[in-house]
PDB file of C-alpha atoms in Angstrom:
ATOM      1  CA  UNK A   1     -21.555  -8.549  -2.057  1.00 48.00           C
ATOM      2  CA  UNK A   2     -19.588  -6.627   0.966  1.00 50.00           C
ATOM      3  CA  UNK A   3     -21.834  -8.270   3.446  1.00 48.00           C
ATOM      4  CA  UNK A   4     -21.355 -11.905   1.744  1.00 46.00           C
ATOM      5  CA  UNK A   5     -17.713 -11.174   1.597  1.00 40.00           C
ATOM      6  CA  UNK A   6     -17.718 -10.220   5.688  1.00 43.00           C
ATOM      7  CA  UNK A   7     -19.597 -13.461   6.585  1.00 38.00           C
ATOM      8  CA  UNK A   8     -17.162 -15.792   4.984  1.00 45.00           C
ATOM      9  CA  UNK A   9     -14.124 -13.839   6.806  1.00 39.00           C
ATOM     10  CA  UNK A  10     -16.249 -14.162   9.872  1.00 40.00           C
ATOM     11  CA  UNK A  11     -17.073 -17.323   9.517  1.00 41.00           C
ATOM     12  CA  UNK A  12     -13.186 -18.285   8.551  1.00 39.00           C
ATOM     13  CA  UNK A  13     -12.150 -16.440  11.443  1.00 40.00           C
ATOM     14  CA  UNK A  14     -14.861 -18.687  13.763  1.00 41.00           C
ATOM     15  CA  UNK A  15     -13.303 -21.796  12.480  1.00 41.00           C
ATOM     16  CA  UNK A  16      -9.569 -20.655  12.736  1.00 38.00           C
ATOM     17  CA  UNK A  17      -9.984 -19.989  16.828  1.00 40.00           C
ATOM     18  CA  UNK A  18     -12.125 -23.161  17.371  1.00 42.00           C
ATOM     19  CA  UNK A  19      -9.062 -25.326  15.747  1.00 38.00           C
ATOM     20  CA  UNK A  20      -6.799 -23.235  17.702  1.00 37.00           C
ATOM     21  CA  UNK A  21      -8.585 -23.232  21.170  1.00 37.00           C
ATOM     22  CA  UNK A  22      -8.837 -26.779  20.743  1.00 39.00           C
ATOM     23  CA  UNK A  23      -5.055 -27.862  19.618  1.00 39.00           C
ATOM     24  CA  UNK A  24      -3.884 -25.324  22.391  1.00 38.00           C
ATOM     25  CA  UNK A  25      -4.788 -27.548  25.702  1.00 43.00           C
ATOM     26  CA  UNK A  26      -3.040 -30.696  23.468  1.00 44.00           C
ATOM     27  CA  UNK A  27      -0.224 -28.925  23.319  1.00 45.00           C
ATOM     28  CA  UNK A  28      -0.232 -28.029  26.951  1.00 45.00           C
ATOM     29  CA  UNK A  29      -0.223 -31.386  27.529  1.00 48.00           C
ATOM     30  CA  UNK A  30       2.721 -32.314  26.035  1.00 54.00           C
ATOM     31  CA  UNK A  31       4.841 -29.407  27.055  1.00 77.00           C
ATOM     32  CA  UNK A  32       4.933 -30.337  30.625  1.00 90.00           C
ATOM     33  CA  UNK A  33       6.719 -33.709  31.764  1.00 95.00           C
ATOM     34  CA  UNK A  34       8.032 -35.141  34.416  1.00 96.00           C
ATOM     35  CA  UNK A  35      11.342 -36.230  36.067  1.00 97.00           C
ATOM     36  CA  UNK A  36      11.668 -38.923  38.954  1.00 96.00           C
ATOM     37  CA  UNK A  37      13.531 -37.695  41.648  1.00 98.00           C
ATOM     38  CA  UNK A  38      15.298 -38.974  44.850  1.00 98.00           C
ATOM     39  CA  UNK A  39      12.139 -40.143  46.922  1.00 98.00           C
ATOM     40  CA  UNK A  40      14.593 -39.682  50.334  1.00 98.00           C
ATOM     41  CA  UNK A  41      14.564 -35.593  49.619  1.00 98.00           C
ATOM     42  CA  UNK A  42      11.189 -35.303  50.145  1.00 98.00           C
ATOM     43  CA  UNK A  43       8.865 -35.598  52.831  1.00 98.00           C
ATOM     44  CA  UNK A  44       4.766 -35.413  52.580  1.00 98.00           C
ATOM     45  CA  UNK A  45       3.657 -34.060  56.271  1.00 98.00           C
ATOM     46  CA  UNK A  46      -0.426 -33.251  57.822  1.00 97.00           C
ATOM     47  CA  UNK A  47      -0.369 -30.352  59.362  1.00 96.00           C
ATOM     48  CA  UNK A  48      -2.854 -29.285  61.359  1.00 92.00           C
ATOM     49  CA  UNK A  49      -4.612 -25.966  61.501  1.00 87.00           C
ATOM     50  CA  UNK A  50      -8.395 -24.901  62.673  1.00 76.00           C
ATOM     51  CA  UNK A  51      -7.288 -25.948  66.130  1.00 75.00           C
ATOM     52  CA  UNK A  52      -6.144 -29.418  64.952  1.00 72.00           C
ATOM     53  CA  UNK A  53      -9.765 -30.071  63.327  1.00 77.00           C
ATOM     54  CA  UNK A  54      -8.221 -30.061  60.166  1.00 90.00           C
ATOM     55  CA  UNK A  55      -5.270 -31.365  58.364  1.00 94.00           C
ATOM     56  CA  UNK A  56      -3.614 -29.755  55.458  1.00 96.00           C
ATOM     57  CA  UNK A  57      -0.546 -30.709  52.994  1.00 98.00           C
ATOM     58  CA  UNK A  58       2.670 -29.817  53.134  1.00 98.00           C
ATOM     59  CA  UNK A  59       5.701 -31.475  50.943  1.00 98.00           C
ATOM     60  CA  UNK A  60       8.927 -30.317  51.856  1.00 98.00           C
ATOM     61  CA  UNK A  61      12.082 -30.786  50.108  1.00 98.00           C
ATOM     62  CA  UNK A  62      15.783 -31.265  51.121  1.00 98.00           C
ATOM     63  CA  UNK A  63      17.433 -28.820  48.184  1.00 98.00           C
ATOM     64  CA  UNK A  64      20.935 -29.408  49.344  1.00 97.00           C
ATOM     65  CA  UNK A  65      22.962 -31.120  52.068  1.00 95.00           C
ATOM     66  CA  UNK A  66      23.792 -27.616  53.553  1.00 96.00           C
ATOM     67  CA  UNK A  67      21.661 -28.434  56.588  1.00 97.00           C
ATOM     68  CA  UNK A  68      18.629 -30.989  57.658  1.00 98.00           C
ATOM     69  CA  UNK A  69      15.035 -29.575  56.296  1.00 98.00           C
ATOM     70  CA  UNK A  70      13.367 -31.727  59.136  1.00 98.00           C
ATOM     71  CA  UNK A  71      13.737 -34.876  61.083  1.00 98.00           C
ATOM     72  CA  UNK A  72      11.084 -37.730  61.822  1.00 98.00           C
ATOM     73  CA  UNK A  73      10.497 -39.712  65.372  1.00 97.00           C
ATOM     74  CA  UNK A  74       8.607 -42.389  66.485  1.00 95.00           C
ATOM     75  CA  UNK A  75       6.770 -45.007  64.221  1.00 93.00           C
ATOM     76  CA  UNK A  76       2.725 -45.068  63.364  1.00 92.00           C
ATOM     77  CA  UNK A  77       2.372 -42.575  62.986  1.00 96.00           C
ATOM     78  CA  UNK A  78       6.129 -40.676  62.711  1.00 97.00           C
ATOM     79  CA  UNK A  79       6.302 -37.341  63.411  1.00 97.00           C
ATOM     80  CA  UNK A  80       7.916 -34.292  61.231  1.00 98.00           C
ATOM     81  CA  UNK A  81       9.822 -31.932  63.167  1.00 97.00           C
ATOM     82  CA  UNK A  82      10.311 -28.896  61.165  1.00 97.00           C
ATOM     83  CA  UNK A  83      14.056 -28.303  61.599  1.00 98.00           C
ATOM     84  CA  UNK A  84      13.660 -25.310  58.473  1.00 97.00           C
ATOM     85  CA  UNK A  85      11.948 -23.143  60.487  1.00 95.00           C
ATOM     86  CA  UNK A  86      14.995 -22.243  62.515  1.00 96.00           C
ATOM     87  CA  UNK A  87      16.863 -21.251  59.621  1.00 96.00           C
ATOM     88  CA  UNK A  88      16.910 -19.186  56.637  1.00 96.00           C
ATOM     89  CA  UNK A  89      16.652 -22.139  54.406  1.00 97.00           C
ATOM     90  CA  UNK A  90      17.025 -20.333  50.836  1.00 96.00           C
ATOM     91  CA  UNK A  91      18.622 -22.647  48.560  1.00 96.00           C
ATOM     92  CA  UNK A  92      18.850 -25.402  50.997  1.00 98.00           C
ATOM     93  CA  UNK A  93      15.131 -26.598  51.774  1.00 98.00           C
ATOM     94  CA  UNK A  94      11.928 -26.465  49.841  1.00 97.00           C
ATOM     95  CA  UNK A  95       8.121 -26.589  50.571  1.00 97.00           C
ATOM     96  CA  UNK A  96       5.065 -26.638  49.350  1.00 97.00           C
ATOM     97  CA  UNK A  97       1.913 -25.997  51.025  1.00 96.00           C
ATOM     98  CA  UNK A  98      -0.951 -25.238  47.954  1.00 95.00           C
ATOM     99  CA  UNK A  99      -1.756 -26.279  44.564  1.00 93.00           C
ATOM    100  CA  UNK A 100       0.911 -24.110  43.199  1.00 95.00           C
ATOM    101  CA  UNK A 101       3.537 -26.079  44.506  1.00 97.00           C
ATOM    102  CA  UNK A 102       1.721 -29.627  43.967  1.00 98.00           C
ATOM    103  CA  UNK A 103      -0.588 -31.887  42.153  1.00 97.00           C
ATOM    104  CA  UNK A 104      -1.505 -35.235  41.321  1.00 97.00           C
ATOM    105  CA  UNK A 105       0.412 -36.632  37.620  1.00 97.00           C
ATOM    106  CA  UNK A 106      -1.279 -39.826  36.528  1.00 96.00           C
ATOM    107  CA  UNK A 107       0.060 -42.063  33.678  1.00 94.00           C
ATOM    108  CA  UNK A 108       1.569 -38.844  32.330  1.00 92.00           C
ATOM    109  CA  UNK A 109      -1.579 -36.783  32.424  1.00 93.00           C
ATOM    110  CA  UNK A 110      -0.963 -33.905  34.696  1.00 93.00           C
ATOM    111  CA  UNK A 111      -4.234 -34.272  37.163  1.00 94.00           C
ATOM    112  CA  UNK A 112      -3.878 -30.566  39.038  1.00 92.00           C
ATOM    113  CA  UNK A 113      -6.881 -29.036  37.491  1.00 93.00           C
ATOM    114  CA  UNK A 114      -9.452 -31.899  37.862  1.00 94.00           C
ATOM    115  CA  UNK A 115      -8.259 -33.192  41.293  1.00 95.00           C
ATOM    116  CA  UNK A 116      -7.784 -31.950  44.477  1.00 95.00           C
ATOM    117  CA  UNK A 117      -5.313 -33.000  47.229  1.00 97.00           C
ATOM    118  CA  UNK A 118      -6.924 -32.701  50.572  1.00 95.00           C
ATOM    119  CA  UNK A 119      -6.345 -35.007  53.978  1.00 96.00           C
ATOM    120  CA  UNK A 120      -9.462 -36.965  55.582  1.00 95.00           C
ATOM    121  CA  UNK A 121      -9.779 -38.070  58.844  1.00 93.00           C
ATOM    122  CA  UNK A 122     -10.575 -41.762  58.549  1.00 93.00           C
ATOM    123  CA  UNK A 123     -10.438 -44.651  61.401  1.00 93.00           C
ATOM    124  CA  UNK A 124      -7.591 -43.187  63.446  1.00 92.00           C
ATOM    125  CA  UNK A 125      -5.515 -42.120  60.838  1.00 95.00           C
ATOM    126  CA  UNK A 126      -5.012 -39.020  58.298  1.00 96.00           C
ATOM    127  CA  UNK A 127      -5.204 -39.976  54.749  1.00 97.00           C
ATOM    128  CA  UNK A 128      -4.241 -38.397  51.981  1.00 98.00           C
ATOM    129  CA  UNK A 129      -6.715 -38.273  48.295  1.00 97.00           C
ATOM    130  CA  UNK A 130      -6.967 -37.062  45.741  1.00 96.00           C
ATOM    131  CA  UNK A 131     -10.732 -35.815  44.975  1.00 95.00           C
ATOM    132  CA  UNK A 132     -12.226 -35.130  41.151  1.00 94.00           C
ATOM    133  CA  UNK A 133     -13.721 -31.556  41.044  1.00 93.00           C
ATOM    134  CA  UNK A 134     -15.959 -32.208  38.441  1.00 91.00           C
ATOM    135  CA  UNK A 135     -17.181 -35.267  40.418  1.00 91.00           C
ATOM    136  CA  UNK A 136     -17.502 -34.888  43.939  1.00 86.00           C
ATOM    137  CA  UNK A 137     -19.377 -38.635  44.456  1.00 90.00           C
ATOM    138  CA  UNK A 138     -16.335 -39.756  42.294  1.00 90.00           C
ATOM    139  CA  UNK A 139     -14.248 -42.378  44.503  1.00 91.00           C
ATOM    140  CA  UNK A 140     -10.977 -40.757  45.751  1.00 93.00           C
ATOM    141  CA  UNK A 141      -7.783 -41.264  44.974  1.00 95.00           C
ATOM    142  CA  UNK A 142      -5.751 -42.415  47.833  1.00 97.00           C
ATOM    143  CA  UNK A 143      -2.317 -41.087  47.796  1.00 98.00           C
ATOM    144  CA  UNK A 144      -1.138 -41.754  51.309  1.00 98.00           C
ATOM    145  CA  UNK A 145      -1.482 -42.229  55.095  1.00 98.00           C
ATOM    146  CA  UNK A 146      -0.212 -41.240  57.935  1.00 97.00           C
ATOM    147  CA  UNK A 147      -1.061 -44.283  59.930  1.00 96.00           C
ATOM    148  CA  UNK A 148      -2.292 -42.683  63.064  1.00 94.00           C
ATOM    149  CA  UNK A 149      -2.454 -39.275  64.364  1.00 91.00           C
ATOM    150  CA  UNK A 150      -0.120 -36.988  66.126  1.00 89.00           C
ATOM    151  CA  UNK A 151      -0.649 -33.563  67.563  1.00 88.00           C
ATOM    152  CA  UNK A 152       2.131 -32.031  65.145  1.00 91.00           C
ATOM    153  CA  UNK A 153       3.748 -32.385  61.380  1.00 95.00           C
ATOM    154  CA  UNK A 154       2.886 -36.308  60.506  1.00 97.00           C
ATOM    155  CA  UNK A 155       4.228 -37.552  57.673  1.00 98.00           C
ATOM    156  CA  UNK A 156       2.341 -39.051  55.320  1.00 98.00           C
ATOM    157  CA  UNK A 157       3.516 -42.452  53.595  1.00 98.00           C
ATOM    158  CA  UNK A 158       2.794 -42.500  50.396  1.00 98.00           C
ATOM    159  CA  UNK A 159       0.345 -45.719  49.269  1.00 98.00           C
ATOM    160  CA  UNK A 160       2.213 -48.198  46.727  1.00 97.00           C
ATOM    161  CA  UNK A 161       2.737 -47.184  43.166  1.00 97.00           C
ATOM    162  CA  UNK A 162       2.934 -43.182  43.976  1.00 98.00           C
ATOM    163  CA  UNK A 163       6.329 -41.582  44.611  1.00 98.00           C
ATOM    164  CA  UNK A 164       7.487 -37.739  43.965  1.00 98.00           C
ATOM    165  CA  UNK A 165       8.784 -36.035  41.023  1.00 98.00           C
ATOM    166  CA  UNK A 166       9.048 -32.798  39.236  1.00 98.00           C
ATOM    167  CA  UNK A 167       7.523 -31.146  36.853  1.00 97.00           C
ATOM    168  CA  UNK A 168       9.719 -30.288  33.808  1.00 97.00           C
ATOM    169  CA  UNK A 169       8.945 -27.706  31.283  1.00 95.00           C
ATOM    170  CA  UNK A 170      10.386 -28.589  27.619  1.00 91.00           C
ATOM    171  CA  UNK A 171      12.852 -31.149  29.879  1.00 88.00           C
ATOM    172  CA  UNK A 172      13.881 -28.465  32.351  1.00 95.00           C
ATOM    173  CA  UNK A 173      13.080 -28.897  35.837  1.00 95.00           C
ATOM    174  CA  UNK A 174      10.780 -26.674  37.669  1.00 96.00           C
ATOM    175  CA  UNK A 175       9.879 -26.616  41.389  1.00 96.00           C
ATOM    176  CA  UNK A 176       6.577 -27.687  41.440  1.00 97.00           C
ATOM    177  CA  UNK A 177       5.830 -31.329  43.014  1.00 98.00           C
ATOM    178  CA  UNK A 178       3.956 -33.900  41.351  1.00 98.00           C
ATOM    179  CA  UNK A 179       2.655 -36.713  43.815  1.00 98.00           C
ATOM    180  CA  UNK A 180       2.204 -39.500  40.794  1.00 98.00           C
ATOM    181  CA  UNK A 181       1.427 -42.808  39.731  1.00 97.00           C
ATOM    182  CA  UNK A 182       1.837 -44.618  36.671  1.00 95.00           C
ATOM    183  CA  UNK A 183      -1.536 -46.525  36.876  1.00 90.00           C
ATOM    184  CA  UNK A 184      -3.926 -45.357  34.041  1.00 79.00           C
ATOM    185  CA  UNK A 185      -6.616 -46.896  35.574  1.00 80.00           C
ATOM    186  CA  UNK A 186      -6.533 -44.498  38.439  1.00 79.00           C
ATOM    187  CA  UNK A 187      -7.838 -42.045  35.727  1.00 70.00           C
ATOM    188  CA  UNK A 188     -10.498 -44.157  33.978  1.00 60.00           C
ATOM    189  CA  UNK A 189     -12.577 -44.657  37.266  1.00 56.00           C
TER     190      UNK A 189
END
């Protein structure tokens, strides 16, 4: 009888954590949202590293009006000039330069552990996708370009439909950048 009695509480318990594990990621979900924010306070730059071979992302953010974060020149591609990096900019610029500080949000679903953002070197320009983990052969997502290349910080404008915003935790706005578009479809490739 004590052994009949243990299965059932084990097998209770087994069911209790498989509805739990699965409602928990649902809830995730919905915790985190998203506010738009003022597209001119933010700037998506390549920056290149390995020797230029490589390209990497960088978002930086103008926090307040203290002093510039950066300034752009010339036109296809425009160059970032870094104007932060003479400063202590605490609590006037921003940046980002990982998947801590950025992902992709698509049609509300937040995209950061399935996709990757990573710049590619294609036909004379740096472009900016968004790649599936799970799915390498998957199609990217292209985010952005930088329409040409430069030896330095060049930004990268952002394709149409994506903008910036922020991620919000139970509405309150936290520092991490989502690069995001509103096109399910996107998703459902």
């Amino acid at each position: 009888m004590k052994t009949s009695l243990k299965l059932q509480f084990a097998a209770l318990a087994a069911t209790a954590i498989g509805t739990i594990s699965a409602i928990t990621p649902a809830i995730a979900a919905f915790t985190f949202g998203q506010k738009d924010v003022d597209q001119t306070k933010f700037v998506a730059a390549a920056v290149p590293f390995r020797g230029g071979t490589t390209h990497q992302l960088v978002i930086l953010e103008q926090v307040s009006n203290k002093r510039a974060c950066w300034s752009e020149s010339g036109n296809r591609p425009v160059t970032v000039n870094p104007l932060l990096l003479k400063f202590n900019f605490t609590g006037i610029c921003g940046r980002a330069t990982d998947s801590n500080g950025y992902s992709i949000r698509v049609a509300g679903t937040d995209l950061g552990m399935q996709y990757n953002l990573n710049i590619q070197r294609v036909n004379g320009e740096m472009v900016l996708v968004g790649t599936n983990r799970r799915n390498p052969s998957a199609a990217p997502m292209v985010i952005g370009r930088t329409r040409g290349v430069a030896n330095g910080l060049t930004k990268i404008s952002l394709e149409p439909g994506w903008r910036f915003a922020k991620r919000t935790y139970n509405g309150k706005m936290l520092g991490h950048i989502y690069l995001t578009n509103n096109n399910m479809a996107l998703v459902n490739r």
